[in-house]
Amino acid sequence: MPKIFLSLSIANFRHYFMGHTLSTLGTWIQQVALAWLVYELTQSATLLGLITFFALAPQLVISPFVGATIDKLNKRIALIVVQVLFFLQAMLLAVCTYLHLLDSHSILALSIFLGVLSAIDTPLRQSFISDLVEDKRYISNALALNAMIFNSCRFVGPPIAGLLLVFSSPLLCFVLNALSYLCLMIALIRMKHIKVVKATGSIQQVLKEGYRYVFQHAEYKHMMFAVAIVNLTASSYVAILPIFAKDYLNGNETTLGYLWGAAGIGSLLSAMVLANSQNYEKIKQRIFYNMLLCVLGLITLALIDVAFFYYFAMFCLGFGISTSNVSTNILIQRQAPAEFRGRVVSIYTSLRFGFDALGGLAAGILATYIGVKYTMFIFAIILSCFMLYKYHHERQIKSLQLS
């Protein structure tokens, strides 16, 4: 087994890898199709921002509470139930599209439903990976391969969606996504002999213990703050990407798919690098440099109006965001005790996707009033200021350690 795929030698993780790959591919196809359909029907940047917000915002509120429950549950059974609900959500979207019932209210309602399910599913899956990998030396490789699933599908899914939209309709994209959830469900059913360490005590007590564990550790606290800022600013492009494709590149559905694909290439390359790396000493330095790459991507989107540089900016953002997030997740899961892992991961995912949602909402609203170019520039400034603070803070810590 090549070094980059070491964790696939574990049967349970191999089942998960195959099922989750097909499921994630369907998710990306639906996301691109829905974004294009909404902008084509409404021409509203604000609605694009709201859809992104409601699809992700529940993670900010619900995921921490889910984490307290996760550490007391059979995660495999819980994940199977969640996939059934995902299937129903996608089929509802398909039925509404077929019957021409989609309007701003139904789209937002289905986005909220998707957001609630994602808030349960994401921390469940992230913490479940560590249970699947018996040899804990392979945890970081498994997490990187999990990110590779997301990012390779982010590369492949949007161009497929673009082609499907040209030759068919959003309805087909939504049906394919519904069927993709069955793949992960089958993979989960096939898994055997999964050992799980469960937390004891009431939900309230377990929740308090999780927050106390994270926020009383200075290192965890600063990592979580960095995750929030990166996803608030750099990930905001997701909500307004159709505007760049249609209004600035004068493109169509295929153009949007190619822009997503450029970000996906960057994310995929990032995951491959991380899966093949065992250097934990420089991981914090890696996070900082990739935040700088995100700043470069945002500034390029804001200041340059040349087609090539739009794709370059998307590559930078895809690589930078993925490396920052996955590296933080690796640090968290390697260091957190098994009985706390669900809660720690749920706090991470709530900040990762919750602030992604807030960034998308802010981007949609700002783009409506000041335009997408100025919006990207403002987010670049915010992220740059945070990096200056982070650099100064870390230098102070080193000075104290040396003295």
Short mmCIF file of C-alpha atoms in Angstrom, two decimals:
data_model
loop_
_atom_site.label_atom_id
_atom_site.label_comp_id
_atom_site.label_asym_id
_atom_site.label_seq_id
_atom_site.Cartn_x
_atom_site.Cartn_y
_atom_site.Cartn_z
CA MET A 1 0.00 0.00 0.00
CA PRO A 2 1.54 3.38 -1.00
CA LYS A 3 2.29 5.65 1.96
CA ILE A 4 -0.44 8.11 0.95
CA PHE A 5 -3.14 5.37 1.22
CA LEU A 6 -1.93 3.53 4.35
CA SER A 7 -5.20 3.81 6.28
CA LEU A 8 -7.12 2.11 3.43
CA SER A 9 -5.55 -1.18 4.58
CA ILE A 10 -8.16 -1.07 7.38
CA ALA A 11 -11.38 -2.70 6.11
CA ASN A 12 -13.89 -0.50 7.97
CA PHE A 13 -12.20 2.70 6.87
CA ARG A 14 -12.03 1.36 3.29
CA HIS A 15 -15.82 0.84 3.27
CA TYR A 16 -16.29 4.35 4.64
CA PHE A 17 -13.90 5.83 2.07
CA MET A 18 -15.78 4.36 -0.90
CA GLY A 19 -19.28 5.15 0.37
CA HIS A 20 -18.42 8.66 1.48
CA THR A 21 -16.70 9.43 -1.85
CA LEU A 22 -19.87 8.72 -3.84
CA SER A 23 -22.04 10.57 -1.32
CA THR A 24 -19.82 13.66 -1.35
CA LEU A 25 -19.72 13.68 -5.16
CA GLY A 26 -23.52 13.88 -5.18
CA THR A 27 -23.47 16.68 -2.62
CA TRP A 28 -21.19 18.86 -4.76
CA ILE A 29 -23.28 18.22 -7.87
CA GLN A 30 -26.38 19.38 -5.99
CA GLN A 31 -24.67 22.43 -4.47
CA VAL A 32 -23.53 23.79 -7.84
CA ALA A 33 -26.87 23.04 -9.52
CA LEU A 34 -28.84 24.75 -6.75
CA ALA A 35 -26.61 27.85 -6.70
CA TRP A 36 -26.94 28.27 -10.47
CA LEU A 37 -30.71 27.66 -10.43
CA VAL A 38 -31.26 30.22 -7.66
CA TYR A 39 -29.21 32.95 -9.33
CA GLU A 40 -30.83 32.25 -12.70
CA LEU A 41 -34.32 32.49 -11.19
CA THR A 42 -33.80 35.46 -8.87
CA GLN A 43 -30.58 37.33 -9.86
CA SER A 44 -30.21 37.90 -6.10
CA ALA A 45 -26.77 37.91 -4.45
CA THR A 46 -28.50 38.23 -1.06
CA LEU A 47 -30.48 35.01 -1.62
CA LEU A 48 -27.28 33.19 -2.59
CA GLY A 49 -25.75 34.37 0.68
CA LEU A 50 -28.83 33.30 2.65
CA ILE A 51 -28.82 29.82 1.12
CA THR A 52 -25.18 29.34 2.06
CA PHE A 53 -25.88 30.75 5.52
CA PHE A 54 -28.86 28.50 6.29
CA ALA A 55 -27.12 25.41 4.87
CA LEU A 56 -24.20 25.92 7.28
CA ALA A 57 -25.34 28.17 10.15
CA PRO A 58 -27.00 25.40 12.21
CA GLN A 59 -23.51 23.95 12.67
CA LEU A 60 -22.62 26.98 14.79
CA VAL A 61 -25.52 26.38 17.18
CA ILE A 62 -26.34 22.68 16.97
CA SER A 63 -22.96 20.94 16.52
CA PRO A 64 -21.63 21.64 20.06
CA PHE A 65 -24.76 20.04 21.56
CA VAL A 66 -24.48 17.17 19.09
CA GLY A 67 -20.92 16.61 20.31
CA ALA A 68 -22.12 15.96 23.84
CA THR A 69 -24.60 13.39 22.49
CA ILE A 70 -22.10 11.83 20.07
CA ASP A 71 -19.82 10.69 22.88
CA LYS A 72 -22.76 8.74 24.36
CA LEU A 73 -24.10 7.14 21.12
CA ASN A 74 -23.49 4.26 18.76
CA LYS A 75 -22.09 6.48 15.98
CA ARG A 76 -22.57 3.97 13.18
CA ILE A 77 -26.32 3.59 13.77
CA ALA A 78 -26.71 7.35 14.18
CA LEU A 79 -24.94 7.95 10.85
CA ILE A 80 -27.23 5.48 9.05
CA VAL A 81 -30.30 7.34 10.32
CA VAL A 82 -28.83 10.68 9.23
CA GLN A 83 -28.17 9.36 5.68
CA VAL A 84 -31.84 8.37 5.40
CA LEU A 85 -32.83 11.93 6.32
CA PHE A 86 -30.34 13.36 3.79
CA PHE A 87 -31.95 11.16 1.13
CA LEU A 88 -35.39 12.55 1.99
CA GLN A 89 -34.11 16.17 1.85
CA ALA A 90 -32.62 15.69 -1.62
CA MET A 91 -35.77 13.97 -2.90
CA LEU A 92 -37.91 16.82 -1.55
CA LEU A 93 -35.76 19.27 -3.49
CA ALA A 94 -36.13 17.15 -6.63
CA VAL A 95 -39.94 16.90 -6.23
CA CYS A 96 -40.29 20.66 -5.69
CA THR A 97 -38.19 21.28 -8.81
CA TYR A 98 -40.26 18.84 -10.89
CA LEU A 99 -43.55 20.40 -9.75
CA HIS A 100 -42.20 23.98 -10.23
CA LEU A 101 -42.78 24.74 -6.55
CA LEU A 102 -39.35 26.22 -5.88
CA ASP A 103 -39.39 29.81 -4.68
CA SER A 104 -37.34 31.77 -2.18
CA HIS A 105 -39.33 30.37 0.77
CA SER A 106 -39.14 26.68 -0.21
CA ILE A 107 -35.44 27.00 -1.10
CA LEU A 108 -34.64 28.56 2.27
CA ALA A 109 -36.72 25.95 4.13
CA LEU A 110 -34.89 23.08 2.41
CA SER A 111 -31.56 24.83 3.06
CA ILE A 112 -32.37 25.01 6.78
CA PHE A 113 -33.30 21.31 6.76
CA LEU A 114 -29.99 20.51 5.04
CA GLY A 115 -28.13 22.70 7.53
CA VAL A 116 -29.61 20.92 10.55
CA LEU A 117 -28.72 17.51 9.10
CA SER A 118 -25.18 18.67 8.28
CA ALA A 119 -24.77 19.98 11.83
CA ILE A 120 -25.45 16.45 13.07
CA ASP A 121 -23.63 14.56 10.32
CA THR A 122 -20.31 16.44 10.18
CA PRO A 123 -19.09 15.99 13.79
CA LEU A 124 -20.47 12.45 13.76
CA ARG A 125 -18.39 11.50 10.71
CA GLN A 126 -15.26 13.37 11.79
CA SER A 127 -15.13 11.73 15.22
CA PHE A 128 -16.22 8.34 13.78
CA ILE A 129 -13.08 8.19 11.62
CA SER A 130 -10.88 7.80 14.70
CA ASP A 131 -13.05 4.85 15.80
CA LEU A 132 -12.57 3.15 12.43
CA VAL A 133 -8.77 3.33 12.52
CA GLU A 134 -7.48 0.75 15.00
CA ASP A 135 -3.82 1.75 14.57
CA LYS A 136 -3.75 5.31 15.90
CA ARG A 137 -0.56 6.04 13.93
CA TYR A 138 -2.82 6.17 10.88
CA ILE A 139 -5.31 8.73 12.23
CA SER A 140 -3.67 11.71 10.54
CA ASN A 141 -3.48 9.80 7.23
CA ALA A 142 -7.16 8.83 7.53
CA LEU A 143 -8.19 12.42 8.24
CA ALA A 144 -6.17 13.66 5.27
CA LEU A 145 -7.77 11.03 3.02
CA ASN A 146 -11.18 12.09 4.34
CA ALA A 147 -10.31 15.63 3.28
CA MET A 148 -9.13 14.24 -0.05
CA ILE A 149 -12.61 12.79 -0.60
CA PHE A 150 -14.18 16.19 -0.05
CA ASN A 151 -11.64 17.99 -2.19
CA SER A 152 -11.43 15.54 -5.07
CA CYS A 153 -15.22 15.61 -5.30
CA ARG A 154 -15.02 19.38 -5.15
CA PHE A 155 -12.76 19.13 -8.20
CA VAL A 156 -14.80 16.53 -10.11
CA GLY A 157 -18.36 17.34 -8.96
CA PRO A 158 -18.79 20.94 -10.18
CA PRO A 159 -17.65 20.28 -13.78
CA ILE A 160 -19.99 17.24 -13.86
CA ALA A 161 -22.79 19.46 -12.55
CA GLY A 162 -21.99 22.04 -15.22
CA LEU A 163 -22.26 19.42 -17.97
CA LEU A 164 -25.46 17.96 -16.51
CA LEU A 165 -27.00 21.44 -16.40
CA VAL A 166 -26.08 22.07 -20.03
CA PHE A 167 -27.50 18.77 -21.34
CA SER A 168 -30.22 18.10 -18.77
CA SER A 169 -31.62 20.04 -15.78
CA PRO A 170 -31.10 20.67 -12.04
CA LEU A 171 -33.71 17.95 -11.38
CA LEU A 172 -31.29 15.21 -12.49
CA CYS A 173 -28.56 16.65 -10.23
CA PHE A 174 -30.87 16.56 -7.20
CA VAL A 175 -31.98 12.94 -7.89
CA LEU A 176 -28.36 11.78 -8.30
CA ASN A 177 -27.49 13.37 -4.97
CA ALA A 178 -30.38 11.58 -3.26
CA LEU A 179 -29.17 8.23 -4.61
CA SER A 180 -25.59 8.96 -3.53
CA TYR A 181 -26.58 8.91 0.16
CA LEU A 182 -27.58 5.26 -0.23
CA CYS A 183 -23.93 4.43 -1.03
CA LEU A 184 -22.66 5.63 2.36
CA MET A 185 -25.60 3.93 4.06
CA ILE A 186 -24.60 0.57 2.52
CA ALA A 187 -20.95 1.11 3.52
CA LEU A 188 -21.97 1.78 7.13
CA ILE A 189 -24.12 -1.36 7.23
CA ARG A 190 -21.14 -3.48 6.06
CA MET A 191 -18.81 -2.35 8.87
CA LYS A 192 -17.94 -4.77 11.68
CA HIS A 193 -16.27 -4.82 15.11
CA ILE A 194 -16.08 -1.10 15.80
CA LYS A 195 -14.83 -0.27 19.30
CA VAL A 196 -16.23 2.92 20.79
CA VAL A 197 -15.34 4.67 24.05
CA LYS A 198 -18.46 6.33 25.49
CA ALA A 199 -18.66 9.26 27.87
CA THR A 200 -20.60 8.92 31.13
CA GLY A 201 -22.85 11.40 32.89
CA SER A 202 -25.72 13.65 31.84
CA ILE A 203 -25.77 15.53 28.53
CA GLN A 204 -25.39 18.85 30.37
CA GLN A 205 -22.39 17.58 32.32
CA VAL A 206 -20.77 16.08 29.21
CA LEU A 207 -21.29 19.33 27.26
CA LYS A 208 -19.71 21.43 30.03
CA GLU A 209 -16.73 19.08 30.24
CA GLY A 210 -16.15 19.43 26.49
CA TYR A 211 -16.17 23.23 26.52
CA ARG A 212 -14.00 23.32 29.62
CA TYR A 213 -11.49 20.97 28.01
CA VAL A 214 -11.23 23.11 24.84
CA PHE A 215 -11.32 26.65 26.15
CA GLN A 216 -9.17 26.16 29.23
CA HIS A 217 -6.33 24.99 26.97
CA ALA A 218 -4.66 28.04 25.41
CA GLU A 219 -3.45 26.06 22.37
CA TYR A 220 -6.92 24.70 21.55
CA LYS A 221 -8.46 28.13 22.10
CA HIS A 222 -6.14 29.87 19.62
CA MET A 223 -6.57 27.10 17.03
CA MET A 224 -10.36 27.43 17.21
CA PHE A 225 -10.14 31.22 16.86
CA ALA A 226 -7.98 30.82 13.74
CA VAL A 227 -10.46 28.35 12.22
CA ALA A 228 -13.29 30.83 12.77
CA ILE A 229 -11.48 33.75 11.11
CA VAL A 230 -10.21 31.77 8.09
CA ASN A 231 -13.66 30.42 7.29
CA LEU A 232 -15.42 33.73 7.95
CA THR A 233 -13.22 35.49 5.40
CA ALA A 234 -11.57 33.13 2.89
CA SER A 235 -14.52 30.75 2.50
CA SER A 236 -16.94 33.61 1.80
CA TYR A 237 -16.31 33.33 -1.95
CA VAL A 238 -18.57 30.23 -2.03
CA ALA A 239 -21.77 32.26 -1.72
CA ILE A 240 -21.02 34.71 -4.54
CA LEU A 241 -19.09 32.55 -7.02
CA PRO A 242 -22.02 32.43 -9.51
CA ILE A 243 -21.75 36.23 -9.78
CA PHE A 244 -18.09 36.02 -10.83
CA ALA A 245 -18.96 33.29 -13.36
CA LYS A 246 -21.93 35.07 -14.94
CA ASP A 247 -21.25 38.81 -14.56
CA TYR A 248 -17.45 39.06 -14.72
CA LEU A 249 -16.49 36.11 -16.92
CA ASN A 250 -19.70 36.34 -19.02
CA GLY A 251 -19.97 32.58 -18.64
CA ASN A 252 -22.59 29.94 -18.06
CA GLU A 253 -23.08 26.84 -15.92
CA THR A 254 -19.88 25.28 -17.28
CA THR A 255 -17.86 28.36 -16.31
CA LEU A 256 -19.13 28.07 -12.74
CA GLY A 257 -18.15 24.41 -12.72
CA TYR A 258 -14.63 25.26 -13.90
CA LEU A 259 -14.22 27.88 -11.16
CA TRP A 260 -15.30 25.34 -8.55
CA GLY A 261 -12.96 22.85 -10.19
CA ALA A 262 -9.97 25.21 -9.85
CA ALA A 263 -10.65 25.49 -6.11
CA GLY A 264 -11.10 21.72 -6.00
CA ILE A 265 -7.70 21.12 -7.62
CA GLY A 266 -6.06 23.26 -4.94
CA SER A 267 -7.95 21.45 -2.18
CA LEU A 268 -7.16 18.03 -3.62
CA LEU A 269 -3.46 18.81 -3.92
CA SER A 270 -3.50 20.05 -0.33
CA ALA A 271 -5.08 16.81 0.93
CA MET A 272 -2.55 14.71 -1.01
CA VAL A 273 0.36 16.65 0.49
CA LEU A 274 -1.05 16.23 4.00
CA ALA A 275 -1.77 12.51 3.53
CA ASN A 276 1.84 11.95 2.50
CA SER A 277 3.34 14.06 5.32
CA GLN A 278 4.19 12.98 8.85
CA ASN A 279 5.94 16.21 9.88
CA TYR A 280 3.99 17.41 12.92
CA GLU A 281 6.68 19.81 14.11
CA LYS A 282 5.99 22.38 11.40
CA ILE A 283 2.23 22.01 11.19
CA LYS A 284 1.50 25.35 12.92
CA GLN A 285 3.88 27.12 10.55
CA ARG A 286 2.09 25.42 7.66
CA ILE A 287 -1.27 26.78 8.86
CA PHE A 288 0.11 30.35 8.99
CA TYR A 289 1.59 30.23 5.47
CA ASN A 290 -1.63 28.87 4.03
CA MET A 291 -3.63 31.64 5.65
CA LEU A 292 -1.29 33.98 3.77
CA LEU A 293 -2.15 32.10 0.57
CA CYS A 294 -5.84 32.75 1.29
CA VAL A 295 -5.12 36.48 1.55
CA LEU A 296 -3.43 36.32 -1.86
CA GLY A 297 -6.48 34.61 -3.36
CA LEU A 298 -8.92 37.17 -1.94
CA ILE A 299 -6.81 40.14 -3.11
CA THR A 300 -6.53 38.62 -6.60
CA LEU A 301 -10.32 38.27 -6.83
CA ALA A 302 -10.71 41.84 -5.62
CA LEU A 303 -8.16 43.66 -7.78
CA ILE A 304 -7.60 41.75 -11.03
CA ASP A 305 -10.22 41.31 -13.75
CA VAL A 306 -8.50 38.75 -16.01
CA ALA A 307 -9.92 35.25 -16.55
CA PHE A 308 -6.67 33.40 -15.77
CA PHE A 309 -6.31 35.16 -12.40
CA TYR A 310 -9.83 34.19 -11.35
CA TYR A 311 -8.84 30.54 -11.70
CA PHE A 312 -5.50 31.22 -9.99
CA ALA A 313 -7.33 32.87 -7.07
CA MET A 314 -9.66 29.90 -6.74
CA PHE A 315 -6.69 27.51 -6.68
CA CYS A 316 -5.01 29.57 -3.92
CA LEU A 317 -8.20 29.66 -1.85
CA GLY A 318 -8.86 25.95 -2.32
CA PHE A 319 -5.33 24.98 -1.27
CA GLY A 320 -5.06 27.49 1.57
CA ILE A 321 -8.45 26.86 3.20
CA SER A 322 -8.11 23.08 2.97
CA THR A 323 -4.58 22.98 4.41
CA SER A 324 -5.47 25.32 7.29
CA ASN A 325 -8.63 23.41 8.24
CA VAL A 326 -7.32 19.87 7.83
CA SER A 327 -4.04 20.64 9.64
CA THR A 328 -6.02 22.01 12.59
CA ASN A 329 -8.27 18.93 12.59
CA ILE A 330 -5.21 16.64 12.61
CA LEU A 331 -3.75 18.47 15.61
CA ILE A 332 -7.06 18.29 17.46
CA GLN A 333 -7.76 14.59 16.87
CA ARG A 334 -4.19 13.48 17.61
CA GLN A 335 -4.18 15.26 20.96
CA ALA A 336 -7.77 14.83 22.22
CA PRO A 337 -8.53 11.79 24.46
CA ALA A 338 -11.00 9.31 22.92
CA GLU A 339 -13.74 10.10 25.45
CA PHE A 340 -13.55 13.82 24.56
CA ARG A 341 -13.03 13.47 20.82
CA GLY A 342 -16.68 13.83 19.75
CA ARG A 343 -17.10 17.04 21.74
CA VAL A 344 -13.80 18.60 20.65
CA VAL A 345 -14.47 17.76 16.99
CA SER A 346 -18.03 19.11 17.23
CA ILE A 347 -16.73 22.46 18.52
CA TYR A 348 -14.21 22.52 15.67
CA THR A 349 -16.87 21.73 13.03
CA SER A 350 -19.31 24.24 14.50
CA LEU A 351 -16.72 27.00 14.09
CA ARG A 352 -15.47 25.66 10.74
CA PHE A 353 -18.89 25.58 9.07
CA GLY A 354 -20.74 28.07 11.25
CA PHE A 355 -18.35 30.90 10.44
CA ASP A 356 -18.30 29.73 6.83
CA ALA A 357 -22.06 30.38 6.92
CA LEU A 358 -21.66 33.80 8.53
CA GLY A 359 -19.04 34.70 5.93
CA GLY A 360 -21.33 33.63 3.09
CA LEU A 361 -24.22 35.64 4.49
CA ALA A 362 -22.05 38.74 4.97
CA ALA A 363 -20.59 38.33 1.46
CA GLY A 364 -24.05 38.11 -0.10
CA ILE A 365 -25.32 41.20 1.71
CA LEU A 366 -22.17 43.26 1.11
CA ALA A 367 -22.05 42.24 -2.57
CA THR A 368 -25.60 43.52 -3.00
CA TYR A 369 -24.66 47.03 -1.82
CA ILE A 370 -20.97 47.50 -2.64
CA GLY A 371 -20.23 44.77 -5.22
CA VAL A 372 -18.30 41.51 -5.06
CA LYS A 373 -14.89 43.10 -5.71
CA TYR A 374 -15.02 45.42 -2.70
CA THR A 375 -16.45 42.57 -0.61
CA MET A 376 -13.45 40.34 -1.32
CA PHE A 377 -11.07 43.20 -0.56
CA ILE A 378 -12.68 43.84 2.84
CA PHE A 379 -12.36 40.16 3.77
CA ALA A 380 -8.70 40.18 2.66
CA ILE A 381 -8.02 43.11 5.03
CA ILE A 382 -9.76 41.35 7.95
CA LEU A 383 -7.75 38.16 7.45
CA SER A 384 -4.50 40.14 7.07
CA CYS A 385 -5.12 41.97 10.36
CA PHE A 386 -5.74 38.66 12.14
CA MET A 387 -2.49 37.25 10.76
CA LEU A 388 -0.55 40.25 12.06
CA TYR A 389 -2.10 39.68 15.49
CA LYS A 390 -1.29 35.94 15.31
CA TYR A 391 2.32 36.61 14.27
CA HIS A 392 2.82 39.12 17.10
CA HIS A 393 1.19 36.78 19.65
CA GLU A 394 3.37 33.79 18.70
CA ARG A 395 6.53 35.93 18.85
CA GLN A 396 5.59 37.00 22.36
CA ILE A 397 5.14 33.37 23.40
CA LYS A 398 8.54 32.41 21.98
CA SER A 399 10.19 35.35 23.75
CA LEU A 400 8.67 34.23 27.07
CA GLN A 401 9.85 30.65 26.50
CA LEU A 402 13.41 31.78 25.70
CA SER A 403 13.56 34.06 28.73
#
